mmCIF file with all atom_site columns, C-alpha atoms in Angstrom:
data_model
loop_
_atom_site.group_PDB
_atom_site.id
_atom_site.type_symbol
_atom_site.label_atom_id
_atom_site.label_alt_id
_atom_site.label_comp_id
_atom_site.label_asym_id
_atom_site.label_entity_id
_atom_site.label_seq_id
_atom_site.pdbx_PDB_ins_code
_atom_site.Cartn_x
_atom_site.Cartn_y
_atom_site.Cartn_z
_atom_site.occupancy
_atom_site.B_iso_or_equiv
_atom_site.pdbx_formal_charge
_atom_site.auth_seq_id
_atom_site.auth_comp_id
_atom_site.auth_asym_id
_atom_site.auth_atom_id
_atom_site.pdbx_PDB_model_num
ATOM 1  C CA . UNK A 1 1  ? -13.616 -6.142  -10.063 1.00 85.00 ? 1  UNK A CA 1
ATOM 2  C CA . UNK A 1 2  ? -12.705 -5.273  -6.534  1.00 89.00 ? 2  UNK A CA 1
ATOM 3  C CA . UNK A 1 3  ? -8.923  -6.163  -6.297  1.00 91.00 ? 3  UNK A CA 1
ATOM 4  C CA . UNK A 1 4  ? -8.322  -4.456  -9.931  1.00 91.00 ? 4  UNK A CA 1
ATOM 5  C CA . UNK A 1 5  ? -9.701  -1.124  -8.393  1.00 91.00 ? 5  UNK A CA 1
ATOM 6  C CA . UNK A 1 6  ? -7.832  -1.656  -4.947  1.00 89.00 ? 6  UNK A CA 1
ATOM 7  C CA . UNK A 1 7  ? -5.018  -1.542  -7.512  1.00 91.00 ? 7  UNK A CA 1
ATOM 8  C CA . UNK A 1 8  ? -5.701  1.178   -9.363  1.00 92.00 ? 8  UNK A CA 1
ATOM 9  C CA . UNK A 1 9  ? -6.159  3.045   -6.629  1.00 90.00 ? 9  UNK A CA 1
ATOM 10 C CA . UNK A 1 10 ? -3.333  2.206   -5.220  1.00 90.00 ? 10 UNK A CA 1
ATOM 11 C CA . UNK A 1 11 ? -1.142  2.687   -8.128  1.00 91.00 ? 11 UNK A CA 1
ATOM 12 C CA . UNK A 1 12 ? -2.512  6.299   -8.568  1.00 89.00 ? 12 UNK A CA 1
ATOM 13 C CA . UNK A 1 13 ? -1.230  7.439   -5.748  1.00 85.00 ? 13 UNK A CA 1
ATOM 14 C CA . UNK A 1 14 ? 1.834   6.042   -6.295  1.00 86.00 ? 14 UNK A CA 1
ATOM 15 C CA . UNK A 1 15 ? 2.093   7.611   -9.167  1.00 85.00 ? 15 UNK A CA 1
ATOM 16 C CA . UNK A 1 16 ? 1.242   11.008  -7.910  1.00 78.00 ? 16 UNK A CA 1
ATOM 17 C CA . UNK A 1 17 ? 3.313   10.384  -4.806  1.00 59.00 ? 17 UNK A CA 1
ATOM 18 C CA . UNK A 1 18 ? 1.009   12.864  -3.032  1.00 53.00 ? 18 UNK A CA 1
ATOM 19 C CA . UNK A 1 19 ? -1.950  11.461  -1.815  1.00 48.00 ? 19 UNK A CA 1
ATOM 20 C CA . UNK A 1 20 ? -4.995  13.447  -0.066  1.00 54.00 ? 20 UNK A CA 1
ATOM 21 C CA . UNK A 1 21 ? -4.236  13.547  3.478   1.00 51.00 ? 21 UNK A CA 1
ATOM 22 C CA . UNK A 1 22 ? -7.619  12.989  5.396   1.00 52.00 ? 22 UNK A CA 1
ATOM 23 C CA . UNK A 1 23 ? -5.865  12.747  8.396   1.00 50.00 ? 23 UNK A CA 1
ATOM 24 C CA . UNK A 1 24 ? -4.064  16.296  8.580   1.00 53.00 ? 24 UNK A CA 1
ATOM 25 C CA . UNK A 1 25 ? -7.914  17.790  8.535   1.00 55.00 ? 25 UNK A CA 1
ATOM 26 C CA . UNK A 1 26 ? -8.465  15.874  11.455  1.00 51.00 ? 26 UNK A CA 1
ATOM 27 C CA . UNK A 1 27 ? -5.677  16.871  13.777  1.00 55.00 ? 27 UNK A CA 1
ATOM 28 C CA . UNK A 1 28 ? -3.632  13.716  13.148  1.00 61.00 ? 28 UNK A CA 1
ATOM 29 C CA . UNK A 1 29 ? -0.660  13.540  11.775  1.00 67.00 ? 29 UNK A CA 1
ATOM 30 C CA . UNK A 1 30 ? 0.306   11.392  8.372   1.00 69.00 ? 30 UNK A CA 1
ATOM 31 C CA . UNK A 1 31 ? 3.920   11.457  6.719   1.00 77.00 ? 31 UNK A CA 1
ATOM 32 C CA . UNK A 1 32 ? 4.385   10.464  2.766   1.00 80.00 ? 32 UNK A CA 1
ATOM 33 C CA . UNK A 1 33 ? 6.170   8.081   4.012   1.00 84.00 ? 33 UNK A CA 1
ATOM 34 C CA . UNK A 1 34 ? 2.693   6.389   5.476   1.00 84.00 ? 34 UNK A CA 1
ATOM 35 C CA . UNK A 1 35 ? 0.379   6.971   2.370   1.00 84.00 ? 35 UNK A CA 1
ATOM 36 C CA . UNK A 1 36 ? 2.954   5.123   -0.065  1.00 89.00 ? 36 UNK A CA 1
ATOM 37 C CA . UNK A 1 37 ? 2.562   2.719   2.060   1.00 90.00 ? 37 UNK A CA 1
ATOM 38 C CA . UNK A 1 38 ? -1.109  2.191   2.216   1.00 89.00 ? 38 UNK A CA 1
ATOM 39 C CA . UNK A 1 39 ? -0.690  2.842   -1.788  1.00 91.00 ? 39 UNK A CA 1
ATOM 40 C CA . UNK A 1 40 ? 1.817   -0.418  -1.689  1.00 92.00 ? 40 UNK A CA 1
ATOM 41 C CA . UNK A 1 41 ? -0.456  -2.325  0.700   1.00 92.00 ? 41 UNK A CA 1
ATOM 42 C CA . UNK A 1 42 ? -3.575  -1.581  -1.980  1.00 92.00 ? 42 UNK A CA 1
ATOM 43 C CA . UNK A 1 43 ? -1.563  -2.643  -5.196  1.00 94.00 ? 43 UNK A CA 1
ATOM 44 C CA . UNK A 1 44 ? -0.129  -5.607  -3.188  1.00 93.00 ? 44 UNK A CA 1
ATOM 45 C CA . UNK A 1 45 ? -3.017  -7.068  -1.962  1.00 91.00 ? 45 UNK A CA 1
ATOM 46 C CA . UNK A 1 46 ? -4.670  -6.709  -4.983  1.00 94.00 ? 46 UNK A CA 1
ATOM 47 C CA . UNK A 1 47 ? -2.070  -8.681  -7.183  1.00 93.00 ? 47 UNK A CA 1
ATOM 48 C CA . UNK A 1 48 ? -2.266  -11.359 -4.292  1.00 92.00 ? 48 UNK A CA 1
ATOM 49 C CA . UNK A 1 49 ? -5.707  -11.812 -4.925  1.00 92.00 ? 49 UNK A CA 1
ATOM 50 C CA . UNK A 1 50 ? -4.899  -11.943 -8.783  1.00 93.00 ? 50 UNK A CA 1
ATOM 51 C CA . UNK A 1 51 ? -2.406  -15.058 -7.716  1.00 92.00 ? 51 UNK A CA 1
ATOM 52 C CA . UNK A 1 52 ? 0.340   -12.568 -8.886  1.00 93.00 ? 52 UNK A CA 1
ATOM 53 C CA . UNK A 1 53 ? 2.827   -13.990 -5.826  1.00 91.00 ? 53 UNK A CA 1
ATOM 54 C CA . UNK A 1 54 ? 5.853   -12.042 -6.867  1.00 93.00 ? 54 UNK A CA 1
ATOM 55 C CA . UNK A 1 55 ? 4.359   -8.665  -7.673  1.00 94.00 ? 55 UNK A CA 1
ATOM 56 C CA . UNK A 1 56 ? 2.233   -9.089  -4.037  1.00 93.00 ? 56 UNK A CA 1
ATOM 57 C CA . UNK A 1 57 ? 5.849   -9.286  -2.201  1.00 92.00 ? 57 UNK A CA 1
ATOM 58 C CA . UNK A 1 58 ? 7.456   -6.562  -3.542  1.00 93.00 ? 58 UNK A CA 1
ATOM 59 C CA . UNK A 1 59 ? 5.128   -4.628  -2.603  1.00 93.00 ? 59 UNK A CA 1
ATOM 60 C CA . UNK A 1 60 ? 4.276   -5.408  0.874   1.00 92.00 ? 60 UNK A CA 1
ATOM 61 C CA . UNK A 1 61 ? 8.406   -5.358  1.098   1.00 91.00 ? 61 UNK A CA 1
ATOM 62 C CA . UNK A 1 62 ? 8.444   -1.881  -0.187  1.00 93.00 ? 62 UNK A CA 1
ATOM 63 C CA . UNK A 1 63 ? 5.078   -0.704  2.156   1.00 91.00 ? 63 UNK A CA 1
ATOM 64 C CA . UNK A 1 64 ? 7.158   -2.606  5.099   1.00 90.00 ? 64 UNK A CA 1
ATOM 65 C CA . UNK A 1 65 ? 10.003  -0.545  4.366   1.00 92.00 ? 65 UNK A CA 1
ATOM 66 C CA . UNK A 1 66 ? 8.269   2.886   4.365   1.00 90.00 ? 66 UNK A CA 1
ATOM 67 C CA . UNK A 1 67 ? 6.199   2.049   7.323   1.00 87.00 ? 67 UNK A CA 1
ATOM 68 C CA . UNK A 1 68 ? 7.991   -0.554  9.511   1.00 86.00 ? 68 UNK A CA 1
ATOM 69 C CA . UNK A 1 69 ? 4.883   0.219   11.811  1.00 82.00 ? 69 UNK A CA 1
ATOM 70 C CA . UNK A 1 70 ? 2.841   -1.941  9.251   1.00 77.00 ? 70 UNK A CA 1
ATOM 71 C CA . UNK A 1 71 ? 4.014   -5.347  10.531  1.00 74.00 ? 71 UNK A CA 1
ATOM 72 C CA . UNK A 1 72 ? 0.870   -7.567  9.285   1.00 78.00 ? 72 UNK A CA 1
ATOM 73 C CA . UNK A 1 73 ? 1.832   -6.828  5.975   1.00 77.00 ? 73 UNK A CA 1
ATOM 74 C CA . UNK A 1 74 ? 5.084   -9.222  6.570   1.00 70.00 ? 74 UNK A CA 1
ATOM 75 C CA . UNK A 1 75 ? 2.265   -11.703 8.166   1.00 75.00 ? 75 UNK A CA 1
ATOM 76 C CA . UNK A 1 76 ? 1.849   -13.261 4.428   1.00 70.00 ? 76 UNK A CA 1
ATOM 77 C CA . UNK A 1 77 ? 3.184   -16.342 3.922   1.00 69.00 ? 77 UNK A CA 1
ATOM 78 C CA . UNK A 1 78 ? 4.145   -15.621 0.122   1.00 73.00 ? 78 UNK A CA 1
ATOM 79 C CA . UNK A 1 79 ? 7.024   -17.606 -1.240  1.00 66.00 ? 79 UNK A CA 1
#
């Protein structure tokens, strides 16, 4: 199932809290601070697809908060 392995994947590198960084190979430059939040973004979407409202809102909150730059993650309408 898709949105379990978005989660997964996203909760691995979480829990390593060092992700590959793809983007330092090509010249550009990627803080922790951004891959935790793509991690957050994965494992969020993923439970909102699940229907898990309260899990998916935490965890856009927390990918907002690491990366205020990710603004369309606030664009959820998830009360």
């Amino acid at each position: 199932d898709l949105l379990k392995e978005m989660m997964t994947v996203g909760e691995e590198r979480l829990n390593k809290k060092e992700a590959s960084d793809i983007n330092s190979k090509l010249g550009k430059r990627t803080t922790q601070n951004d891959l935790l939040s793509v991690a957050h973004q994965l494992v969020g979407l993923g439970q909102l697809g699940l229907g898990s409202t309260t899990q998916a809102k935490a965890h856009f909150q927390e990918s907002i908060q690491l990366h205020p730059g990710n603004f369309w993650v606030g664009s959820f309408d998830i009360d």
